[in-house]
Short mmCIF file of C-alpha atoms in Angstrom, two decimals:
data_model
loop_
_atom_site.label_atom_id
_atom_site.label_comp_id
_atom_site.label_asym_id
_atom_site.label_seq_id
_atom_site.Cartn_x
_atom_site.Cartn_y
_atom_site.Cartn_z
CA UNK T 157 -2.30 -14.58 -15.59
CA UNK T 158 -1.68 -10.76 -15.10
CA UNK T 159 0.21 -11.71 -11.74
CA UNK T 160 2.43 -13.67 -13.35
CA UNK T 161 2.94 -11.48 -16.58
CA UNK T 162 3.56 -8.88 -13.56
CA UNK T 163 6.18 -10.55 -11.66
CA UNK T 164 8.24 -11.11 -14.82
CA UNK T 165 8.18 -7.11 -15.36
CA UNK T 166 9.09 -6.63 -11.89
CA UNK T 167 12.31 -9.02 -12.93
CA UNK T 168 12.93 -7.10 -15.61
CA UNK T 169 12.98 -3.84 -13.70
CA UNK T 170 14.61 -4.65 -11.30
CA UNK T 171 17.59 -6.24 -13.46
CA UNK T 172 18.04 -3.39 -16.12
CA UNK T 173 17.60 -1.00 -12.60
CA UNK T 174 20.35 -2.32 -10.61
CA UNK T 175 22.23 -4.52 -13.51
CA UNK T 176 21.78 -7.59 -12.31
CA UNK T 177 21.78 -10.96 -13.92
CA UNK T 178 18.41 -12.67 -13.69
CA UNK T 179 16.66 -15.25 -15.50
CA UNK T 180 13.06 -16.05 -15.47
CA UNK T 181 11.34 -19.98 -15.33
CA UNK T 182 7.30 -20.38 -15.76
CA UNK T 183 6.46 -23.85 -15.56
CA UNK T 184 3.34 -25.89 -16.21
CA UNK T 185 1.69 -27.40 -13.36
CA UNK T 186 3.56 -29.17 -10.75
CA UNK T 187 2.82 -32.20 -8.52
CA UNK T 188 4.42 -34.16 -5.83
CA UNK T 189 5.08 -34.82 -2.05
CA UNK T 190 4.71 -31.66 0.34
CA UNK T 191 2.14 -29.84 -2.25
CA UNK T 192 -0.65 -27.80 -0.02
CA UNK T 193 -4.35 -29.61 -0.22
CA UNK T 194 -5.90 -26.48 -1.81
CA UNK T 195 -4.00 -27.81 -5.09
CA UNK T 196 -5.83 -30.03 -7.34
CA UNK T 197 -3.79 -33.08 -7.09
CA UNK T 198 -3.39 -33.28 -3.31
CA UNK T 199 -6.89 -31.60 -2.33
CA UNK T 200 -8.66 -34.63 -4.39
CA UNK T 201 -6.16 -37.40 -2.29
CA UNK T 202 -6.87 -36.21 1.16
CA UNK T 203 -10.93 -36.09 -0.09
CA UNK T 204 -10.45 -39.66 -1.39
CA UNK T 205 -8.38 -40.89 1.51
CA UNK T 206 -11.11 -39.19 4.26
CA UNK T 207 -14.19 -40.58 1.88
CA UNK T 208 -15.47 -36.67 0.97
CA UNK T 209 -16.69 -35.04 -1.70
CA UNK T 210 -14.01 -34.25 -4.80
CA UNK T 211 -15.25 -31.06 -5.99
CA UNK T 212 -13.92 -30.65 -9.47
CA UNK T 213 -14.77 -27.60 -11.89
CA UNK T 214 -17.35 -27.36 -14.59
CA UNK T 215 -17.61 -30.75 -16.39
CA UNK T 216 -13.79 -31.48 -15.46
CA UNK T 217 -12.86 -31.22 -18.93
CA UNK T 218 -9.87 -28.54 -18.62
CA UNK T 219 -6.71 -29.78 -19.88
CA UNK T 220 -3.31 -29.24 -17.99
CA UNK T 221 -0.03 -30.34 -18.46
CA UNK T 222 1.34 -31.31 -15.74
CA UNK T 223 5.28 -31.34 -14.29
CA UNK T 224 6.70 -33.35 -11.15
CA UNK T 225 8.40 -31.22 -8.66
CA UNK T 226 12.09 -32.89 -8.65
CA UNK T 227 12.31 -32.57 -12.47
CA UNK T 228 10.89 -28.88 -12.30
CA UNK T 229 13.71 -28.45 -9.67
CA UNK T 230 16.38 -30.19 -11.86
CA UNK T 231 15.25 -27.38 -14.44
CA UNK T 232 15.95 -24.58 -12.36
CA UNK T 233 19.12 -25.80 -11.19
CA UNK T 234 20.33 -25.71 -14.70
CA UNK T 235 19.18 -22.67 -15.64
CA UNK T 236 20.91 -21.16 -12.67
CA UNK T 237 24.29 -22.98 -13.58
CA UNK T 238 23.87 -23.13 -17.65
CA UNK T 239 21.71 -20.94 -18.40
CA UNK T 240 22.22 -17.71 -20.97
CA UNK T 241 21.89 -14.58 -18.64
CA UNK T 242 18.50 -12.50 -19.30
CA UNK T 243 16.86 -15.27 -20.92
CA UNK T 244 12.91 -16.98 -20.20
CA UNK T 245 12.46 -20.76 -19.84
CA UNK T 246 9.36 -22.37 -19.78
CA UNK T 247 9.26 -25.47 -18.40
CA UNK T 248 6.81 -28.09 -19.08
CA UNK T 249 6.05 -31.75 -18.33
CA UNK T 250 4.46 -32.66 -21.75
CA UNK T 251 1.64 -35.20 -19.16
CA UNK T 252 -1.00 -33.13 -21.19
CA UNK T 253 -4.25 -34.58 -19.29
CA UNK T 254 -7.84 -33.33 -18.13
CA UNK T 255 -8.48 -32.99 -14.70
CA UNK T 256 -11.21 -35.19 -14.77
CA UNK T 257 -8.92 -38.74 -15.49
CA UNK T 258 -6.56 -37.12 -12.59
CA UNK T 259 -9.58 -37.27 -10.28
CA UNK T 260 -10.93 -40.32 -10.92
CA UNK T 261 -6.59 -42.10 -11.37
CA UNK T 262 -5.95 -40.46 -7.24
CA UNK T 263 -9.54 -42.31 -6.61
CA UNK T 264 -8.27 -46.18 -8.54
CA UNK T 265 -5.22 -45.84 -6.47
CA UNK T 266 -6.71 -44.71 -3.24
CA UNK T 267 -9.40 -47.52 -3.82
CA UNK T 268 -6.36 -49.75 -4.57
CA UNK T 269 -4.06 -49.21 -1.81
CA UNK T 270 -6.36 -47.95 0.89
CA UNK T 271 -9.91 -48.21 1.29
CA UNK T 272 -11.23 -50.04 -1.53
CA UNK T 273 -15.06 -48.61 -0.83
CA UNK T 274 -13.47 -45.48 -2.16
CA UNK T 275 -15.15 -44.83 -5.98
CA UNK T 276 -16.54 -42.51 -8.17
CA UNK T 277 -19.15 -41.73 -6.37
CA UNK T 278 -17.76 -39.12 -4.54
CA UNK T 279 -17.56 -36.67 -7.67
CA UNK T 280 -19.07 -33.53 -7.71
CA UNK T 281 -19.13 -31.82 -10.00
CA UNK T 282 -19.28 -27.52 -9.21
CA UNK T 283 -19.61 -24.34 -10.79
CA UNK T 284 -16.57 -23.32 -12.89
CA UNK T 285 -14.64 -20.33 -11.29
CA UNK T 286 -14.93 -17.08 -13.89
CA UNK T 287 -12.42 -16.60 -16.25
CA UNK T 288 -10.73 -20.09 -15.47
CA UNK T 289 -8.92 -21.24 -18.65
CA UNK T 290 -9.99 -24.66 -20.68
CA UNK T 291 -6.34 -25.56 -21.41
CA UNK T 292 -3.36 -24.93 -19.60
CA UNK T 293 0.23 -26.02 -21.64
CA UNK T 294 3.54 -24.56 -22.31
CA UNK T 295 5.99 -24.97 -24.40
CA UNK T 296 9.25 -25.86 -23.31
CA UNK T 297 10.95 -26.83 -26.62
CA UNK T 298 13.38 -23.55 -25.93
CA UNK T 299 15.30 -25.58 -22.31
CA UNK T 300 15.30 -28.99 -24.26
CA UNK T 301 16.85 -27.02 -27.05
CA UNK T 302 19.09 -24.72 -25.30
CA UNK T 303 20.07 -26.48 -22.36
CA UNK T 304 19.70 -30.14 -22.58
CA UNK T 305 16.80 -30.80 -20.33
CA UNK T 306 13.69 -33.23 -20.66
CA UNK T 307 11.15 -34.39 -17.81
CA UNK T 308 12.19 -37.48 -16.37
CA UNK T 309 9.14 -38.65 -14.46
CA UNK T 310 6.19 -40.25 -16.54
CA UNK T 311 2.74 -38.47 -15.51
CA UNK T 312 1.91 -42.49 -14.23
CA UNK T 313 4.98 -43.00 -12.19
CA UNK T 314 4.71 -39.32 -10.62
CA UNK T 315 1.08 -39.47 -9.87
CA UNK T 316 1.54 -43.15 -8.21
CA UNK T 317 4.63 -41.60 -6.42
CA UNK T 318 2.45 -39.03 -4.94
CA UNK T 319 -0.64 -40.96 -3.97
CA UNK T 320 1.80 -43.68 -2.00
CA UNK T 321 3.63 -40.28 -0.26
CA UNK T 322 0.43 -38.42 0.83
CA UNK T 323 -1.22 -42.38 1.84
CA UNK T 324 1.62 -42.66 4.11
CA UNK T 325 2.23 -39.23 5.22
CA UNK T 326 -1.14 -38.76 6.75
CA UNK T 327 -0.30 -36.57 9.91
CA UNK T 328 1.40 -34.19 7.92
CA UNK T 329 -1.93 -33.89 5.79
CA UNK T 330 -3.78 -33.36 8.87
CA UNK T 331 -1.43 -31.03 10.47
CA UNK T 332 -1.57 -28.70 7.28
CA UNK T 333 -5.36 -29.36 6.62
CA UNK T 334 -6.39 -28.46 10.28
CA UNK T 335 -3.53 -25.67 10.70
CA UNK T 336 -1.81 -27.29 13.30
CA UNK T 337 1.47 -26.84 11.50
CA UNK T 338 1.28 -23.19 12.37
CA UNK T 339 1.72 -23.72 16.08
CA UNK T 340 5.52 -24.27 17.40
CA UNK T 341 6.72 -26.27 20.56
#
């Protein structure tokens, strides 16, 4: 997106402005415990878990690859100690997969280790937002190359880990969806 494309000129600036050493990482989509539930992933468990609608885009068929959060945080911490000043890394999880078969994996595991009235029933499908792409990927061939480093989590692994983490970390999930996470004692 232009945001994006933005903040990596603003990078750039700022480096050849005040000659510092920077390096940029753009990564595919990420998943995992302590995502907020306006992301797909976590949105569609805390639906499932509270039996309401899934609202999922167009005909669900977008494709995104998708990257768990401790290996996207492995790759930065090598490209901060290894890697070659200046330079871009794109990090990607190679867990290609439509966000349709996400929706309706979080609802067999919800079903599975929950509340097993949960199904596919709660789908619905809703009008695609403008401009959103069909296929989201990257190509991350450069950081394997370069600097050694490879996903370690398995899209089914990941996605089981983070079902089981937001199924038993419920009150957090409530205290972010309600806002009560904003309030200090």
């Amino acid at each position: 997106s232009a945001r994006k494309h933005s903040a990596d000129l603003f990078d750039k600036a700022y480096a050849d402005t005040f000659g510092l050493t920077t390096n940029i990482t753009r990564c595919s989509k990420n998943y995992g415990p302590f995502q907020f539930p306006e992301k797909l992933i976590p949105l569609m468990i805390h639906n499932a878990s509270c039996k309401k609608e899934l609202p999922v885009y167009g005909d669900g068929h977008q494709v995104r690859d998708w990257l768990y959060v401790e290996d996207h945080c492995r790759a930065i911490d090598l490209v901060i100690e290894d890697g070659h000043p200046g330079e871009v890394y794109n990090v990607g999880g190679n867990n290609e997969r439509h966000n349709i078969d996400i929706v309706k994996e979080i609802l067999r595991l919800v079903s599975a280790w929950a509340d097993p009235t949960v199904d596919e029933s709660l789908i619905r499908f809703v009008q695609d937002r403008k401009g959103h792409d069909r296929r989201y990927a990257i190509d991350s061939e450069k950081i394997r190359r370069d600097l050694g480093w490879k996903p370690e989590m398995m899209f089914a692994q990941g996605i089981e880990k983070t079902v089981r983490w937001y199924l038993e970390n419920q009150e957090w999930l409530r205290n972010v969806t309600t806002g009560a996470y904003r309030t200090h004692d």
